[in-house]
C-alpha angles and dihedrals in degrees: 000000000000091000094063114092121242111263091218092057097047113095116229119219113253126221117221115212117200114211100218117134092187093056113123096019096093095084093050091052098054113129126231111252129191093252091050092051092049091050093052092047093052091048092050093051092051089049092053092050090051092049093048091051091052092050094049090048091053093049092051090052088056104035102027141262092286091075110121091000127121111241135171121260122248089234114068116243095025130098127202123222115237108269094023093118093057093047094046091053091053093048092045092051092048092048090048091050092050091049092048093052094046092045091051089054091048091054089058094050118094109249104178094171130092095222092053092046091052091051091049090054091052091049090052090052092048090051090054090049090054090052089054092053091048091050091052088053092244088143097164093051091042091053092049090047095050092043090056089044091054090053089050090050091051090052090047090051091052090049090052091052091046090050090053092048090048092050089049091050090051092050091049091052092052091046092048091051090056093045097053098031086122087071093060093094091047097047108020094156093056091050091051090050092049092049093050094047092048092050092050092047090050090057092049088050092053090050090053095248094134101167091053092045090050091054091050092050091048089052090050091049090051090053090051088050090056090049089050090052090054089050092048092049090050092049092047091051092051090048090050092050090048093051092049090051091049091051090051093048093244100147100179095046091049092050091050094050095048092045090053089053091049091050090061097033111026093177096054107128093196091056092049090048090047091054090057091048092047091057091065099027095113094050093044091050091052092050091048091054090048091051091049090052092051090047092052090053090049092245091138098167091056090043091052090050093050093048090047091054091050090049090051089055094044112026090181096057107117091189091056092045094048092044092052092049092046093048091049090050093047090046090053092047091049092047091047093049092048093049091048092051091048090051093051092048091050091050090052088054090044089239092146100176091053091047092051092050091049093050089049090053089051092051091048087062095043112013094182101059103123096196091054092047089051093046091049091052092049092048092050091051092049091045089050093051091047091049090052091050093047093047092048092048089050090052091050091050093052091046092052088053091050089244093144101171092050091044092051090049090050092049089050090051089052091053089049088059095042114015092189097051106132100201091048091052092049092046092048091053093043096050090045090054092050092047091052090048091051092049091050091047093052092046093051093047090050091050092048090052092050092050091047090053088054090049091247089136098162093051089045090051091052093052091044092053090049089051091052090050094057097036113116110248094236093055113100123214115257123227091257091053091046090052090048090049092050091048093050092047090052095046092048093077117092119247123213111238122185118214121196125194143154097261091244100073123085108234125196138168107224115246091357120059146343110230096182125198104347137160098194129352136161117217130186108230129179113240116275143092116296138181115227113203124191121185131183129171113258091014134093117261116256119221120188131178111219125193112201116195130172112239094033121088108227119220124243107281114224109206103167118134107235105160117084119227094240092059 
């Protein structure tokens, strides 16, 4: 332990820190000088040379020492460019790959012909020969060989397609011959030509001369086309003759023509249709003539019916269809013209409802005729104004005749036509007021009569006076009212009635007057029925009914209480 130095005596190394923020930036801020640029350019060039040498060395190790060297050609008198061997191998491989793909497709195609099969065998042998050249590294020859082979394969592919087209043309010729065999009797020369051309083309096809065979088959097909045209012309002519016979109503001739067309063309829809039309041609023709006759006589409804029947029998008859449409149009025009004339005549006679109905009939035929629409609107307006005037005049007439209920109804009708008509409103209110006054008058008279019958003359007089107050001035008094009036006038005069009592009884006239204790007293009482009551203490009450009438002298009324209460 004594050999170790004292830590306090050992001096520690000290680190000196320079406070210089710009320290270390001098190198980064050096500027590019011309010498420095030249030095870098020379170094870069030497580096590129070294890299190129290394690459070339590597390629020679892979390809061979002849890379980038000038060598003599295998063929005397020719020289190869450096790098030609590498490029020829690539082209030869690509040409070989193209030939292999195309040949694989050819193998899958149907050949079906000895000549084509022989050519395919030769192509297979040539492909093997190209592989041999490629294996011996004769890349130039191999490329030329495969390039020629690809052209041969293309030509072979075209011949296969041509063979297929030729075979198809031959099949179409045979099929066409069977389809239009019905034309053989109509165009025998064209059929012979087509048969000869097809036979020749067949021989060329067997020999593998496909273009020539194709031309022969096309020529045969053209001959068959000419035969088909002859057949079509014959069929069209028979159809035309059949249609003419149908139009003339010649049933048998039409049937024969359409049947001849069907014999040569069994699938002809027009001929089948014509057979159906020919069956009814005579009846249709007769109906058409009948329709034309009706149309000439302007009996358009009958004409339309005749044409419609003919069209039902022959739905393909243009004459029937056109005649029906024409008759319907003429019928509408005639109906329209007749309705319009009727409307104008009704307007001239100021028969507005008839005119309106006639215009409506015209518009039913032709709803878009602007002049008729306008005339109908004008007629309706005039008819409305006339109706208002007539209704108002009718109300005035009833009012002048004191027919208040009828007048009020007429005023109400006028307001229904014209809700804002001032005179109608005033008349309606006025007649209503009079009607209410009449009702009140009759009710008051009736009440007065009832009260008079019950001898309530004063009440009856009051009701009668009220009735006279509300009675319209024009209204005369009936006999019954005059009699009531006379009765009430008579019974409105007081009558002197004498009452006699004992002076101890209290006498009163109910609802009229207290007489008190009287012995004899005369009182003026208006006519009517009265109750006389007399009361006295210790005696029974006395109740009398007294009828007071003017024109009749009443007796003396004794109203003394005479019966004691105990009895």
